[in-house]
PDB file of C-alpha atoms in Angstrom:
ATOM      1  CA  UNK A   1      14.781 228.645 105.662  1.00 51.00           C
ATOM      2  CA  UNK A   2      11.752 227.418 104.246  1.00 66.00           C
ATOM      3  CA  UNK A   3       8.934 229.554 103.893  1.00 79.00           C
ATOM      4  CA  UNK A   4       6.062 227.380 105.137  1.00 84.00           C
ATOM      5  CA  UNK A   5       6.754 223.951 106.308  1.00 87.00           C
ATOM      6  CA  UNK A   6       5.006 221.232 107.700  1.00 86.00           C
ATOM      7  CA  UNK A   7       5.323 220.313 111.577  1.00 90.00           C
ATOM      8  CA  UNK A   8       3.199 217.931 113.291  1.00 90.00           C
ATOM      9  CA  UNK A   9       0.713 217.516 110.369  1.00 86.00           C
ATOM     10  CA  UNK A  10       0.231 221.350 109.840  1.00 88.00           C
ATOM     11  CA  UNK A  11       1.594 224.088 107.630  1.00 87.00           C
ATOM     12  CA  UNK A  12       3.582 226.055 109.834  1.00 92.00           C
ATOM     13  CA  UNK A  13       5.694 229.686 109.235  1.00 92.00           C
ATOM     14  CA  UNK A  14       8.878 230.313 111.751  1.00 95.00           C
ATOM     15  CA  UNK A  15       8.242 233.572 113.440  1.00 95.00           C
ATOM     16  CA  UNK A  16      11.544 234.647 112.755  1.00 95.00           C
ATOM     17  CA  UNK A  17      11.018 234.779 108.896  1.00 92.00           C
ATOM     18  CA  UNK A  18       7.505 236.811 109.775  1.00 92.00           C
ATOM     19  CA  UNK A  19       8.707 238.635 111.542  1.00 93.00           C
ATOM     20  CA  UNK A  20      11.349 239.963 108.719  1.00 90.00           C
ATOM     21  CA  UNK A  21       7.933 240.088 106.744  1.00 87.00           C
ATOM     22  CA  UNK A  22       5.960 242.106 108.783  1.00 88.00           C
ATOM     23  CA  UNK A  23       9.070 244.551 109.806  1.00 88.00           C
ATOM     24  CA  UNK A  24       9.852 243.659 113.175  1.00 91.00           C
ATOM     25  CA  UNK A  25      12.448 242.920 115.727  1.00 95.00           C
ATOM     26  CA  UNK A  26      12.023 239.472 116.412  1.00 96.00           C
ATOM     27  CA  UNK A  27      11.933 239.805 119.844  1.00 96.00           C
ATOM     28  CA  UNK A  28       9.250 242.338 119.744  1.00 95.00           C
ATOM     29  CA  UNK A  29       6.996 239.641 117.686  1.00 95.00           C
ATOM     30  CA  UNK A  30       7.938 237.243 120.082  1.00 96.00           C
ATOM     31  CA  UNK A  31       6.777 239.240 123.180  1.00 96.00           C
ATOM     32  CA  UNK A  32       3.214 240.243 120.917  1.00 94.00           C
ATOM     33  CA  UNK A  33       2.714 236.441 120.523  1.00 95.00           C
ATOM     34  CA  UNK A  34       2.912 236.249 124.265  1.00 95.00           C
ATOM     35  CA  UNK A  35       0.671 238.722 124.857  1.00 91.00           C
ATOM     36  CA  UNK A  36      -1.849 237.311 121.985  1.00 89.00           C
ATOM     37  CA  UNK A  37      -1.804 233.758 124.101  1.00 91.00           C
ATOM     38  CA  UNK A  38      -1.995 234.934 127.720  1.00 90.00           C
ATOM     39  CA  UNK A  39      -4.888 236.788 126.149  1.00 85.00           C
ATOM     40  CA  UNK A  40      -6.113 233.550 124.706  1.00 84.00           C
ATOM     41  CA  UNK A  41      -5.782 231.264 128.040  1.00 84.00           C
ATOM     42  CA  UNK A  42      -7.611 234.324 130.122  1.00 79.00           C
ATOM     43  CA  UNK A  43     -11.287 233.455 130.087  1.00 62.00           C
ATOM     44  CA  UNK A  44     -12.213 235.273 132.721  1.00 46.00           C
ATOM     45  CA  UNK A  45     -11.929 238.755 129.942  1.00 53.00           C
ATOM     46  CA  UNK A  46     -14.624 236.587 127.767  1.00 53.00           C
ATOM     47  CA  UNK A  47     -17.127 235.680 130.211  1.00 49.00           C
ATOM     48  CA  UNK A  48     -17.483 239.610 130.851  1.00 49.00           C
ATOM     49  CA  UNK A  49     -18.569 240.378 127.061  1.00 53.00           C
ATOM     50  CA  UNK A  50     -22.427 240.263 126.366  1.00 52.00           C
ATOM     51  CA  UNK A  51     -23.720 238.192 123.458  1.00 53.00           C
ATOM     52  CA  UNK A  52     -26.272 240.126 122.938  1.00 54.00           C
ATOM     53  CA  UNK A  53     -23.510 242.828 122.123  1.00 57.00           C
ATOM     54  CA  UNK A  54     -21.585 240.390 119.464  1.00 59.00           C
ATOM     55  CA  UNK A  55     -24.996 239.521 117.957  1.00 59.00           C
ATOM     56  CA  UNK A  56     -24.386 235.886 119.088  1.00 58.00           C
ATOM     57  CA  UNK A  57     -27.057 233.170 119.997  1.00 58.00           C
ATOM     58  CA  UNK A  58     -27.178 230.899 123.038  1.00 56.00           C
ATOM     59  CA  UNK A  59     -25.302 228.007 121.288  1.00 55.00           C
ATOM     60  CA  UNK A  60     -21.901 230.483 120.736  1.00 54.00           C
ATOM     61  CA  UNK A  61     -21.752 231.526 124.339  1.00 52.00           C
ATOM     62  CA  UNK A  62     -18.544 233.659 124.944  1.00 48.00           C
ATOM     63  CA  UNK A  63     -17.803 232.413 128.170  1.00 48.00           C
ATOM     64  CA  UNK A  64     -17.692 228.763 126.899  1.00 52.00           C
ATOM     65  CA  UNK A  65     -15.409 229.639 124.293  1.00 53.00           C
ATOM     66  CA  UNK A  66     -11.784 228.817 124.997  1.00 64.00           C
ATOM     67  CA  UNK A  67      -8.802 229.442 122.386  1.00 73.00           C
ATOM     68  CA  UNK A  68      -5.973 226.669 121.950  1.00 86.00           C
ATOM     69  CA  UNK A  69      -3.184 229.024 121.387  1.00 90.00           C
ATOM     70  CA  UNK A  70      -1.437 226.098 119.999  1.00 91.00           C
ATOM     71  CA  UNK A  71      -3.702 226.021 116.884  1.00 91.00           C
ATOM     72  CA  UNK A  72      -2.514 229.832 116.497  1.00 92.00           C
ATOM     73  CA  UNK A  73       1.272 229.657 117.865  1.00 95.00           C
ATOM     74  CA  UNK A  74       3.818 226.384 118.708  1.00 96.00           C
ATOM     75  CA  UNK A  75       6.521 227.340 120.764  1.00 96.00           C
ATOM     76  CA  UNK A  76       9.761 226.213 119.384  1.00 96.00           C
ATOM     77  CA  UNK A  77      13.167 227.207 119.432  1.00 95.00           C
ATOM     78  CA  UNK A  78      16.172 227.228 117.019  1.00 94.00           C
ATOM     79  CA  UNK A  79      20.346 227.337 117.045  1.00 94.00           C
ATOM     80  CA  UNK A  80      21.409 230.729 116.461  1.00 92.00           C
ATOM     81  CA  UNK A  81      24.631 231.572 115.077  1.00 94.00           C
ATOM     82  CA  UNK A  82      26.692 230.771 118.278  1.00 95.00           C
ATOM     83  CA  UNK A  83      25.158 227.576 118.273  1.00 95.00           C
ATOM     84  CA  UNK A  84      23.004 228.460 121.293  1.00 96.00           C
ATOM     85  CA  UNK A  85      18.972 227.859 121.861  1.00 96.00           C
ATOM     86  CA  UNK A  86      16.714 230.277 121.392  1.00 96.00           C
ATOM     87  CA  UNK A  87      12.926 230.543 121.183  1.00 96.00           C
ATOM     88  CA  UNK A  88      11.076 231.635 118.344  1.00 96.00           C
ATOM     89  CA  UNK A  89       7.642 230.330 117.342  1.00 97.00           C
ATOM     90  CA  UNK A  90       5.664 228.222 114.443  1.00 96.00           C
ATOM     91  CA  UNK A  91       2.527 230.114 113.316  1.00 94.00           C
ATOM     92  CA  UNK A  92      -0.187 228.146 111.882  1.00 93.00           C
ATOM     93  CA  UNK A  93      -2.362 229.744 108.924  1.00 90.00           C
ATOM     94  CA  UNK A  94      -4.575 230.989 111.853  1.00 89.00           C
ATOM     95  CA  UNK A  95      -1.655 232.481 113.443  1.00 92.00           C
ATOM     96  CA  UNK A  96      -0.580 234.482 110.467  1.00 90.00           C
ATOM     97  CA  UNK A  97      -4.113 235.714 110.185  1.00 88.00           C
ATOM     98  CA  UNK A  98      -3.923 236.562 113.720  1.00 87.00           C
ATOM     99  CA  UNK A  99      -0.668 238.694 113.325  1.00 90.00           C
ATOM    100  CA  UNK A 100      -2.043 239.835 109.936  1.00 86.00           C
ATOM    101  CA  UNK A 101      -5.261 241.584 111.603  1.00 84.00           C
ATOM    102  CA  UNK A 102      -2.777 243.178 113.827  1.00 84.00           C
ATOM    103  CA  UNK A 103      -1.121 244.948 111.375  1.00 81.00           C
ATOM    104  CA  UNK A 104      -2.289 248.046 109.253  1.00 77.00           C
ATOM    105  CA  UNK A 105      -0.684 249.915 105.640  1.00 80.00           C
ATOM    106  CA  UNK A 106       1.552 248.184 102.692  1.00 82.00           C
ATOM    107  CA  UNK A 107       3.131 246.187 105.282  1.00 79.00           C
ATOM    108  CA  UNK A 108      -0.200 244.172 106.491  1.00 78.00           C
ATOM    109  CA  UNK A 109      -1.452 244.065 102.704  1.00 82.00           C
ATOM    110  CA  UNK A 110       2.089 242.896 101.533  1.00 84.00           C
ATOM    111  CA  UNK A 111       2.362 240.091 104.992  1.00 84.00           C
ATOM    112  CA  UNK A 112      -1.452 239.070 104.162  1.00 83.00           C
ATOM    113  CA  UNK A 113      -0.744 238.019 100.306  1.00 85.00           C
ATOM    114  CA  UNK A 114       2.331 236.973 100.754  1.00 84.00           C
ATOM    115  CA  UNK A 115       1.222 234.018 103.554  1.00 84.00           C
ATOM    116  CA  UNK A 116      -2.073 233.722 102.053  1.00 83.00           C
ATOM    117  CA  UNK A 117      -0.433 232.603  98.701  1.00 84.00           C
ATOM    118  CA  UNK A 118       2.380 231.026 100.679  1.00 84.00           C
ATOM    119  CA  UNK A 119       0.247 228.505 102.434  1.00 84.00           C
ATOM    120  CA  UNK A 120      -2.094 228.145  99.424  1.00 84.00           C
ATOM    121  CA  UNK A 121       0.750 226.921  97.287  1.00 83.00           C
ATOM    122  CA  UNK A 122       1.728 224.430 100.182  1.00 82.00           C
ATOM    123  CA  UNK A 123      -1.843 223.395 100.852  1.00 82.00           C
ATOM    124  CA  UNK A 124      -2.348 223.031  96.955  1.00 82.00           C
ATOM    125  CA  UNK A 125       1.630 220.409  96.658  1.00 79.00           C
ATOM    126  CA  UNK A 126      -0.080 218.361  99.751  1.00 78.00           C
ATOM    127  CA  UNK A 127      -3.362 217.715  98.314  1.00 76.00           C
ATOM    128  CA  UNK A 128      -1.477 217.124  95.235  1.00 73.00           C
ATOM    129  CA  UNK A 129       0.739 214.604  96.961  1.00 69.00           C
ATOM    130  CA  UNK A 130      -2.208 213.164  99.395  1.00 69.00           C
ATOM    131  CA  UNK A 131      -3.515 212.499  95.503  1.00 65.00           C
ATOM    132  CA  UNK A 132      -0.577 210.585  93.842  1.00 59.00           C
ATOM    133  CA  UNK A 133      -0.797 208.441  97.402  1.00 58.00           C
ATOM    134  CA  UNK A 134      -4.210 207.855  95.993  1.00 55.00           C
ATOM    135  CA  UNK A 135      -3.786 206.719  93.012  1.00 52.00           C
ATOM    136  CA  UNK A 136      -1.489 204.269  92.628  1.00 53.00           C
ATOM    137  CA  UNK A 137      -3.509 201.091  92.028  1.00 61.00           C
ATOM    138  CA  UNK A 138      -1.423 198.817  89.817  1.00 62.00           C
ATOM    139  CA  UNK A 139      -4.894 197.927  88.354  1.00 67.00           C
ATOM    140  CA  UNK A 140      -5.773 201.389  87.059  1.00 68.00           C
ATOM    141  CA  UNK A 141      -2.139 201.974  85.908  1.00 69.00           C
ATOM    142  CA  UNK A 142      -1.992 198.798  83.738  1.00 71.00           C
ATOM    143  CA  UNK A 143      -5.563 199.684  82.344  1.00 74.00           C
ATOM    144  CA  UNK A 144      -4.546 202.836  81.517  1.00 73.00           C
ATOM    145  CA  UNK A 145      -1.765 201.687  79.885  1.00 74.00           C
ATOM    146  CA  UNK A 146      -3.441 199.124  78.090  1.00 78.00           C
ATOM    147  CA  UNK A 147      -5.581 202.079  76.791  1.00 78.00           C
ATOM    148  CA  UNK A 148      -2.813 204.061  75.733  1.00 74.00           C
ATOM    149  CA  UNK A 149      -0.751 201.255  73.800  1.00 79.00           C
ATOM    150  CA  UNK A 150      -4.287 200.519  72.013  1.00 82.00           C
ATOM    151  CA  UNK A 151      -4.099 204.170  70.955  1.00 78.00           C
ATOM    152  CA  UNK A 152      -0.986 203.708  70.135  1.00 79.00           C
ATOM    153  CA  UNK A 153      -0.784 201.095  68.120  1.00 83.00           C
ATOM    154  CA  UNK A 154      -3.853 202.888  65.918  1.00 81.00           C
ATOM    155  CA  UNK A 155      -1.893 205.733  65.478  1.00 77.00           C
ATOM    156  CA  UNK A 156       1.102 203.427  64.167  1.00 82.00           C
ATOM    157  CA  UNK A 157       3.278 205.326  66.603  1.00 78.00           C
ATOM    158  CA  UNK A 158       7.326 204.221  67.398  1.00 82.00           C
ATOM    159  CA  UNK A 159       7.503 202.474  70.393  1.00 74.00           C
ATOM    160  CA  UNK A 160      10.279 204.854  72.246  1.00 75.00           C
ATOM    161  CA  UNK A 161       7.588 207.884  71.000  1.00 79.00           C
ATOM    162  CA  UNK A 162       4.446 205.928  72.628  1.00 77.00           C
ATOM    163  CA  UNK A 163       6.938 205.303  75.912  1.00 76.00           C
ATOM    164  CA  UNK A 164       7.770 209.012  75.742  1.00 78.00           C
ATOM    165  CA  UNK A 165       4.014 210.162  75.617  1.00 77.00           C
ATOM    166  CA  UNK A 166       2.640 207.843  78.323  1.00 75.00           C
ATOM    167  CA  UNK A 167       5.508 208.822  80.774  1.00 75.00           C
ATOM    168  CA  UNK A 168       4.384 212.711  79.861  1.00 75.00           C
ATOM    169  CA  UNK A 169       0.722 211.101  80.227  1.00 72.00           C
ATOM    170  CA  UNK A 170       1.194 209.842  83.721  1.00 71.00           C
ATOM    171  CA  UNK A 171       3.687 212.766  85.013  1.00 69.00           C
ATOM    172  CA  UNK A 172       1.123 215.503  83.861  1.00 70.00           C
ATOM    173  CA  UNK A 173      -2.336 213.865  85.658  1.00 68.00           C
ATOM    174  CA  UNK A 174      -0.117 212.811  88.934  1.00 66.00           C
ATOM    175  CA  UNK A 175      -0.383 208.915  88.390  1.00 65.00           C
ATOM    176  CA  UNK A 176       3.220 207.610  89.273  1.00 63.00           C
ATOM    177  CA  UNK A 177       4.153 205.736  86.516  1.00 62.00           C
ATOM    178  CA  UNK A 178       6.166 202.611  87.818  1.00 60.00           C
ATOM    179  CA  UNK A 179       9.871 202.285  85.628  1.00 61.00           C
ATOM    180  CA  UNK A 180       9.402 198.291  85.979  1.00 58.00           C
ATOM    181  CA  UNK A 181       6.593 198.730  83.579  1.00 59.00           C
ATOM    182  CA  UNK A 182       8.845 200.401  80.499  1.00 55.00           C
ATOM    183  CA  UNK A 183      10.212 197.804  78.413  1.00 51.00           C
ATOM    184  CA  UNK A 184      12.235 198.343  75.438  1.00 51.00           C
ATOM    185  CA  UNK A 185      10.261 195.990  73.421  1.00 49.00           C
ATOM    186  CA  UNK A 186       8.183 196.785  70.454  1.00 52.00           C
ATOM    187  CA  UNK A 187       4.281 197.457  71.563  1.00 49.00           C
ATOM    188  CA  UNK A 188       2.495 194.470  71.731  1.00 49.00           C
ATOM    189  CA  UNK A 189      -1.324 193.738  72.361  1.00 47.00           C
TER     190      UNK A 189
END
């Protein structure tokens, strides 16, 4: 099982897997993430706290603030080992810093960094991804190529070492560099 994955547009963890994290029966996280969203979806427990109490202004009014549990916890279910259904649930980032505050010692520092740089490295391959989607503009990439057989040529570089160190080029800034484009012929300008 992956450690974070994406669902529906959005970095998710299986509670299952945090639940091995954070040192927990499963079915004790999954009756805490229960109790987190009937929490959530009872408003009438909000409306009862003073703002003046919370330090909050008239525009962050408690008892107009509702929680979407499902931007904290998906319900979803998985095969178990007899091939039968079960539930389980997909915590968002928010969710694991939900379950994270819950939690106190080494095993709430050791959940908290280890989702914290579990999402950041996912977050960090998407963007990275959302960026090679970006930039792949035969226009640029044939400019930049020009450039680099230019540079090439100057430095009176082989042809299969100037191939070599524009693939590296465009691997190592994220431009995809298209295969139709490498020819086997000497560099010409």
């Amino acid at each position: 099982m992956e450690n974070i994955f994406e669902y529906n547009n959005q970095l998710v963890m299986d509670s299952r897997l945090v639940a091995g994290m954070v040192g927990k029966n499963h079915k004790d996280l999954m009756r805490d993430i229960r109790g987190y969203i009937t929490a959530m979806e009872d408003g009438s427990n909000l409306s009862r706290l003073n703002e003046e109490d919370l330090g909050w202004d008239e525009s962050t009014r408690v008892a107009e603030r509702r929680f979407a549990p499902a931007d904290f916890f998906i319900g979803s279910n998985y095969k178990d080992k007899n091939n039968q259904e079960r539930p389980c649930y997909l915590l968002t980032k928010m969710g694991c810093e939900f379950v994270a505050n819950k939690l106190t010692g080494t095993k709430g520092v050791l959940f908290t960094a280890t989702y914290v740089s579990e999402f950041n490295r996912m977050e960090r391959i998407e963007n990275e991804k959302k960026m090679i989607g970006e930039r792949n503009d035969f226009g640029e990439i044939a400019s930049i190529m020009k450039e680099f057989r230019l540079w090439a040529k100057a430095m009176k570089m082989p042809h299969c070492q100037a191939m070599e160190a524009m693939t590296k080029f465009f691997h190592n800034t994220g431009v995809p560099f298209p295969e139709e484009m490498v020819y086997n012929a000497p560099i010409k300008i």
